[in-house]
Coordinates of C-alpha atoms and ligand atoms in Angstrom, one line a residue:
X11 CA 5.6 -30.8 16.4
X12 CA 4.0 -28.1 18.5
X13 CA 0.1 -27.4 18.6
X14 CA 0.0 -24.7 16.9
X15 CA 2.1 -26.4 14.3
X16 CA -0.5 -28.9 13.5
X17 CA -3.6 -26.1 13.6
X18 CA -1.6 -23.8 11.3
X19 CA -1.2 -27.3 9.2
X20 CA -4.7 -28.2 8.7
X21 CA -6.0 -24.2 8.4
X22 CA -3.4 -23.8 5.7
X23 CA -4.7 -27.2 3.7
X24 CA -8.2 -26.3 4.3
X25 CA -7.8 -22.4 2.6
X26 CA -6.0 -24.1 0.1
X27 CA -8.6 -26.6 -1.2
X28 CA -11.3 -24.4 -1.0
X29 CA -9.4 -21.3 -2.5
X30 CA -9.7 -24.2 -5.5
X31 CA -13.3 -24.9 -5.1
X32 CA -14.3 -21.4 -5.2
X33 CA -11.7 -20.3 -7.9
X34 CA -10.3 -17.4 -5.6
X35 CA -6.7 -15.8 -6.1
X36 CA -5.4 -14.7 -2.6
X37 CA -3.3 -11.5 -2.6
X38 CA -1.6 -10.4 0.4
X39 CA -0.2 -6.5 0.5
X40 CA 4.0 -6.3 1.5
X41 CA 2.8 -5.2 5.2
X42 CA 0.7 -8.3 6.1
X43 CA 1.6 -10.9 8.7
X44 CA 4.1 -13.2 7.9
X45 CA 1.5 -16.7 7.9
X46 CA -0.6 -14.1 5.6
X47 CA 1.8 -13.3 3.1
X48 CA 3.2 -17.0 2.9
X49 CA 0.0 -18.7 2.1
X50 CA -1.0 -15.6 -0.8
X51 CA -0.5 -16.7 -4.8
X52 CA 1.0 -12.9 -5.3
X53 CA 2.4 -10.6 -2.6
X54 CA 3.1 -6.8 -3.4
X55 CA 1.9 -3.3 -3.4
X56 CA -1.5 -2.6 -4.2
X57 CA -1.9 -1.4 -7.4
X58 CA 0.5 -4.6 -9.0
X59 CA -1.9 -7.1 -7.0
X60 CA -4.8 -5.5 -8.2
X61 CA -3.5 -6.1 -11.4
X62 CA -2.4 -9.8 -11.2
X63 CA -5.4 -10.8 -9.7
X64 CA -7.2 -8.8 -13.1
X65 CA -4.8 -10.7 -15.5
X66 CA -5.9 -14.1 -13.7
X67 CA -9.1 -16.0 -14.5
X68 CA -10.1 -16.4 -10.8
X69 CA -13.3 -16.0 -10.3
X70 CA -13.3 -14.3 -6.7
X71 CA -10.1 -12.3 -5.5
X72 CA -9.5 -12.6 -1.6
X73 CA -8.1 -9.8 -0.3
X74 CA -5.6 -9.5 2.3
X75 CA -4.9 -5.7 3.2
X76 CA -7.2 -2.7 3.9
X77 CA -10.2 -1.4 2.5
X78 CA -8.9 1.0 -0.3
X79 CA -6.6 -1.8 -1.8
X80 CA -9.7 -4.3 -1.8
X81 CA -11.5 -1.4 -3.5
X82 CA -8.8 -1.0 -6.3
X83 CA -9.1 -4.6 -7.0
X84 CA -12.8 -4.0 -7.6
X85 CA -12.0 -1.3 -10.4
X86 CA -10.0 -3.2 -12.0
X87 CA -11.8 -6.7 -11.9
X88 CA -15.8 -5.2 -12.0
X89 CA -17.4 -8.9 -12.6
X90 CA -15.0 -10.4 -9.6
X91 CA -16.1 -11.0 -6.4
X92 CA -13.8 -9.4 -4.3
X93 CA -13.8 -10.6 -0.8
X94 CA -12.2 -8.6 2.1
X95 CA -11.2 -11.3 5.2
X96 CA -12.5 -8.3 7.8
X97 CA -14.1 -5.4 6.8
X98 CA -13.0 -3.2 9.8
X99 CA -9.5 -3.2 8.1
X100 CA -9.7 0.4 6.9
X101 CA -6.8 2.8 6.1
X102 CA -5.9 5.9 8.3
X103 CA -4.9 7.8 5.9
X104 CA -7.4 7.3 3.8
X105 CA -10.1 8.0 5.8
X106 CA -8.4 11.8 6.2
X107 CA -9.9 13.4 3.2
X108 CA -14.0 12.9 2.8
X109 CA -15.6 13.6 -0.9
X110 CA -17.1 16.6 0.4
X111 CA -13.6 17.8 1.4
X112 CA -12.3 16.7 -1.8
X113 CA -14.9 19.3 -3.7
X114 CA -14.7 22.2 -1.3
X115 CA -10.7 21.9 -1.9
X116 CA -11.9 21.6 -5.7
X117 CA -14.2 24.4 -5.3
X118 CA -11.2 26.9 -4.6
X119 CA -9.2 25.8 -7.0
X120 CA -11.8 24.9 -9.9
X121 CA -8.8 25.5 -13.0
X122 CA -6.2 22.9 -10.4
X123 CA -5.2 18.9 -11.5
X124 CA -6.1 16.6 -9.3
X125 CA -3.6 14.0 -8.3
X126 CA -4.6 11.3 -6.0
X127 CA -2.3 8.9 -4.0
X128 CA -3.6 5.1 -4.9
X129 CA -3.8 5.7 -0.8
X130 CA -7.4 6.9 -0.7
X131 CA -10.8 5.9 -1.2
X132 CA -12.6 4.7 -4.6
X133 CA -14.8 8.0 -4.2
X134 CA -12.0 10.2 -3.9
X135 CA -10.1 8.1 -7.1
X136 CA -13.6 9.2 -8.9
X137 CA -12.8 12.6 -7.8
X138 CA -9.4 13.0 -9.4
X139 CA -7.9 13.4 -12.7
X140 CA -4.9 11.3 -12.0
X141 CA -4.1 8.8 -9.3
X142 CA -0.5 7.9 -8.7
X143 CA 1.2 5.7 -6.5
X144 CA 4.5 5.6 -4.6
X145 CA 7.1 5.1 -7.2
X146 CA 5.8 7.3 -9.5
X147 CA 4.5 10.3 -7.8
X148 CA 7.0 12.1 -8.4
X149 CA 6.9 11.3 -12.5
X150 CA 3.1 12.2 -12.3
X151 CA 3.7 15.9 -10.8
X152 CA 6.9 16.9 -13.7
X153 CA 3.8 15.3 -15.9
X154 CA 1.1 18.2 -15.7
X155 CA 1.7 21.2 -17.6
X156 CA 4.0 23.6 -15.7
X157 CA 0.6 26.6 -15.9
X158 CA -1.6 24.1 -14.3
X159 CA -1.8 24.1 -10.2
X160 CA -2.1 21.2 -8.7
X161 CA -3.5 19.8 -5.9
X162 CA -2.3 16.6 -4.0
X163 CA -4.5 14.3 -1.4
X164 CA -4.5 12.7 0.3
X165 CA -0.5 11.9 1.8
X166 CA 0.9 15.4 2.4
X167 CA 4.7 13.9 3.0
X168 CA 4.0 11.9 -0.2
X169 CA 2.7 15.1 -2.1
X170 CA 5.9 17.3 -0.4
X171 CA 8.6 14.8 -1.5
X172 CA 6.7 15.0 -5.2
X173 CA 6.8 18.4 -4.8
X174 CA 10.5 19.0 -4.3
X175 CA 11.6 16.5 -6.1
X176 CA 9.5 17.4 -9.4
X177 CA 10.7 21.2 -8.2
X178 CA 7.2 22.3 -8.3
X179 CA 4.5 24.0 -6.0
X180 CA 2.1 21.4 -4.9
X181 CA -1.1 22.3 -2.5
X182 CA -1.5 19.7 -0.5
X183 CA -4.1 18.2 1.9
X184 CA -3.1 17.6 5.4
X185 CA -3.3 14.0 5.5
X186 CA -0.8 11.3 6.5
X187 CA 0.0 7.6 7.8
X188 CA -0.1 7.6 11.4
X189 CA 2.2 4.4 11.6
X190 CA 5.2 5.7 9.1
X191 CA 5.1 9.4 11.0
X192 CA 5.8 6.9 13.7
X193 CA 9.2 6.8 12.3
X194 CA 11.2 9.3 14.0
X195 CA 14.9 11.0 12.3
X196 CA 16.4 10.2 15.8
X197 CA 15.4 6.8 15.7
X198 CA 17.2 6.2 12.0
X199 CA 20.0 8.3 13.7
X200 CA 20.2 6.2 16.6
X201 CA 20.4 2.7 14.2
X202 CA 22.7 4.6 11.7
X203 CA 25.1 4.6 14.7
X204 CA 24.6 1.0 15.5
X205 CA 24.3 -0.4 12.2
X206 CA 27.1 2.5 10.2
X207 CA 27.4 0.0 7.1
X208 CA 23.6 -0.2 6.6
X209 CA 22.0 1.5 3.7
X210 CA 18.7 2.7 5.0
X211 CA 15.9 2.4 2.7
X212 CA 12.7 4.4 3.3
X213 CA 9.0 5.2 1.9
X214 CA 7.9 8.3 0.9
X215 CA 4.7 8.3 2.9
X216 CA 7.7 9.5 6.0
X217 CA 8.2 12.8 7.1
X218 CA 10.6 15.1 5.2
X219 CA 13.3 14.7 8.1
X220 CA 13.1 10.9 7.6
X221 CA 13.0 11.7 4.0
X222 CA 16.3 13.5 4.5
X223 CA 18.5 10.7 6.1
X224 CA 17.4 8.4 4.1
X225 CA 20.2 6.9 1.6
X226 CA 16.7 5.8 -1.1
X227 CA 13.4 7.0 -0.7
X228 CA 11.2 4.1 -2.6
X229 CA 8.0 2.2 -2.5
X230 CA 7.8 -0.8 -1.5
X231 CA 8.3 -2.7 -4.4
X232 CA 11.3 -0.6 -4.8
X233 CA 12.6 -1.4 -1.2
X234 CA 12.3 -5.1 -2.1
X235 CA 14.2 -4.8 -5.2
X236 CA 16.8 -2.3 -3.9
X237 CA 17.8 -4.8 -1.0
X238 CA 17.6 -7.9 -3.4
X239 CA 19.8 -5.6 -6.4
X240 CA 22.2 -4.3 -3.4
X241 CA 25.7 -5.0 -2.9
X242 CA 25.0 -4.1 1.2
X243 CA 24.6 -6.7 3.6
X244 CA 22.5 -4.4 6.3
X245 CA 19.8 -2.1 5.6
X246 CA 17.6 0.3 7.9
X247 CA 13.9 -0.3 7.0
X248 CA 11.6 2.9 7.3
X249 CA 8.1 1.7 6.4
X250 CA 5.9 -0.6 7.9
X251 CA 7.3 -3.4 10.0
X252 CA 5.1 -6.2 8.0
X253 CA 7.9 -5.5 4.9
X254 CA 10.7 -7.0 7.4
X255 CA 8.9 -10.7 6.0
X256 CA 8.9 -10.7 2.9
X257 CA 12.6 -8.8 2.7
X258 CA 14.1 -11.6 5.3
X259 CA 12.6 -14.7 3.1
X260 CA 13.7 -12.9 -0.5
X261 CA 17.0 -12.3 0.9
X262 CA 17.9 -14.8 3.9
X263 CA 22.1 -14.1 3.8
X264 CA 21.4 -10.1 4.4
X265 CA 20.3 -8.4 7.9
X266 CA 17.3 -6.1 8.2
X267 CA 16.6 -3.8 11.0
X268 CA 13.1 -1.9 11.3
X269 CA 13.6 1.8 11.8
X270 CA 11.4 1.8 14.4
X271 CA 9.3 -1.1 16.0
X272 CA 6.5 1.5 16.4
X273 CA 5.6 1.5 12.8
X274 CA 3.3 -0.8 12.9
X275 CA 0.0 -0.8 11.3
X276 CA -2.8 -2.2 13.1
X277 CA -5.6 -2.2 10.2
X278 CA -3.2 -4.3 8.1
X279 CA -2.7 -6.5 11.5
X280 CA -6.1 -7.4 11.4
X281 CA -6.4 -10.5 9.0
X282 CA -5.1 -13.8 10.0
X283 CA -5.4 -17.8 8.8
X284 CA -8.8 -18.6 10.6
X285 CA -10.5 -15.3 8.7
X286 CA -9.1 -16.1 5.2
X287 CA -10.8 -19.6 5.8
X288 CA -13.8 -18.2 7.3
X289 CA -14.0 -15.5 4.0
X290 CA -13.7 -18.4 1.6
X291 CA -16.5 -20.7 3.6
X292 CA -18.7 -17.7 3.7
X293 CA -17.8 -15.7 0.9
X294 CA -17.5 -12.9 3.1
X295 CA -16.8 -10.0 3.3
X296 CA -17.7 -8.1 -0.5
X297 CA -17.0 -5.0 -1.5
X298 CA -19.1 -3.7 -3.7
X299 CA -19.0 -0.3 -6.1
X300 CA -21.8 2.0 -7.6
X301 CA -20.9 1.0 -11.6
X302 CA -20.4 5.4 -11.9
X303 CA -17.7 4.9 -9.2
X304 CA -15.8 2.3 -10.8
X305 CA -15.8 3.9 -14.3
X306 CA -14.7 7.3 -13.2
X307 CA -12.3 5.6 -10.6
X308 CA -11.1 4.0 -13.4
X309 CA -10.4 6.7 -15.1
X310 CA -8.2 8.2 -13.2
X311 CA -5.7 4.9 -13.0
X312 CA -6.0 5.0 -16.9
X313 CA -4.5 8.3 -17.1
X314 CA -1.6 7.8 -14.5
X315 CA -1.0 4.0 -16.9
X316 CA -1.0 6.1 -19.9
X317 CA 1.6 8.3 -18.5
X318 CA 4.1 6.4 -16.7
Ligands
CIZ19 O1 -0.1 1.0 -2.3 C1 0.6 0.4 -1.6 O2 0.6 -0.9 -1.8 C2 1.3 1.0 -0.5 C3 0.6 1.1 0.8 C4 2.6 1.4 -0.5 C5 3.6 1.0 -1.5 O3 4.6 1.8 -1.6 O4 3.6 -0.1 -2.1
SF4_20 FE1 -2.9 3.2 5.8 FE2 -0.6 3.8 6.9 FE3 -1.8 1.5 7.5 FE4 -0.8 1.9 5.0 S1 0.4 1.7 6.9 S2 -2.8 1.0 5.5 S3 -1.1 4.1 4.7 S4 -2.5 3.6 7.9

């Protein structure tokens, strides 16, 4: 047995008996590291973990992902603990729109919905009348009344495929993912021609010219369904290279190939096996919300439940 072997052996044991002693629920999002995502109780997308972990009786809910997705576990479990292994683990995209942005936007359009990708900030959930997430963005946009404008933040790619899709005008905030717009048409061109039986699966938070090749555009609880529900053996990946994990374990007999190797996320990169057992010994870090942040947050994830 190699070094490593044995320290990864007694980290693992450790997390796991004082996970128990401090009645935590680890949740690890679809783009952690592999090690992450093996020793987690659930492992999805952000609004379903946020969820689970509500629906448990856990006392603290460890958080492995980025700041936004700790935050949406806060909403929904107020009296948790909610414990974030490092706090510098923020989200690009999220960190493109500000509150004050949000109300100058809402400012020029006072009559507009607001529609907010799960994507963002608590404050900017607070903000909005309806969040929405991946799969459903597009059911969220044929949702509001076709009079009303609407205004999408903070994903633009997300809020344009919505658009077309729902076949309706959208004004959107120029924000985006850094590591999926690192996903280029010619690189899903370039595997297409290596890989020509592959089905290539791809997120929405792409740019429209990914969009286009792609042969589904899905979340990624979608993309983990679609390749188990699949009669292909090969599939393209076009999201974040953390998915290739979880799709390889769920489905060992099938091959998966990362549209690029660049789309890699370097805020979800960021936890690891020693800081979930340094979390749980300190009970660090927390994330905390102002109780008006949380209701009206709330709110908004209420009104996308009650709709889709
Ligand atoms: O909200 C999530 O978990 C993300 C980042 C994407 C998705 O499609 O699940
Ligand atoms: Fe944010 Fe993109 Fe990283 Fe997801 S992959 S956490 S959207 S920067």
């Amino acid at each position: 047995m190699q070094a490593d072997e044995v320290k990864d052996e007694k980290l693992i044991s450790d997390i796991l008996k004082l996970k128990e002693e401090r009645k935590a629920v680890i949740l690890a999002h679809n783009y952690q590291i592999g090690e992450v995502q093996d020793i987690a109780d659930f492992v999805g997308d952000s609004l379903d973990l946020s969820k689970r972990a509500a629906a448990t009786d856990a006392e603290v809910i460890l958080f492995c992902g980025v700041h936004f997705m700790a935050e949406t576990a806060k909403i929904l479990s107020p009296d948790k603990t909610v414990l974030m292994p490092d706090l510098n683990a923020g989200c690009a995209m999220a960190n493109m729109i500000t509150p004050r942005q949000l109300n100058e936007m809402k400012k020029k359009h006072p009559d507009a919905v607001v529609i907010c990708y799960v994507n963002c900030t608590a404050e900017i959930k607070a903000l909005s009348d309806y969040c929405c997430t991946s799969a459903n963005a597009v059911k969220m946009v044929k949702s509001i009344p076709q009079d009303k404008e609407i205004l999408f933040v903070p994903d633009k790619y997300l809020g344009d495929y919505a658009a077309k899709q729902a076949n309706r005008k959208v004004i959107l905030w120029e924000g985006y993912c850094p590591t999926h717009r690192r996903i280029l048409a010619e690189d899903i061109l370039k595997m297409k021609t290596q890989h020509p039986k592959a089905e290539v699966l791809v997120h929405p938070e792409c740019t429209p010219d990914v969009i286009a090749m792609a042969d589904h555009v899905l979340s990624t609880s979608g993309i983990c369904r679609r390749a188990t529900e699949s009669d292909s053996e090969e599939f393209i990946i076009g999201t974040e290279i953390g998915m290739l994990h979880r799709l390889e374990k769920e489905n060992p007999q099938k091959k998966f190939y990362p549209a690029s190797v660049l789309s890699d996320c370097p805020n979800m990169k960021l936890n690891n096996l020693e800081k979930i057992l340094w979390s749980l010994e300190d009970m660090i870090y927390p994330v905390e919300l102002p109780p008006d942040i949380i209701k009206a947050a709330k709110r908004s994830i209420d009104r996308m439940l009650e709709i889709v």
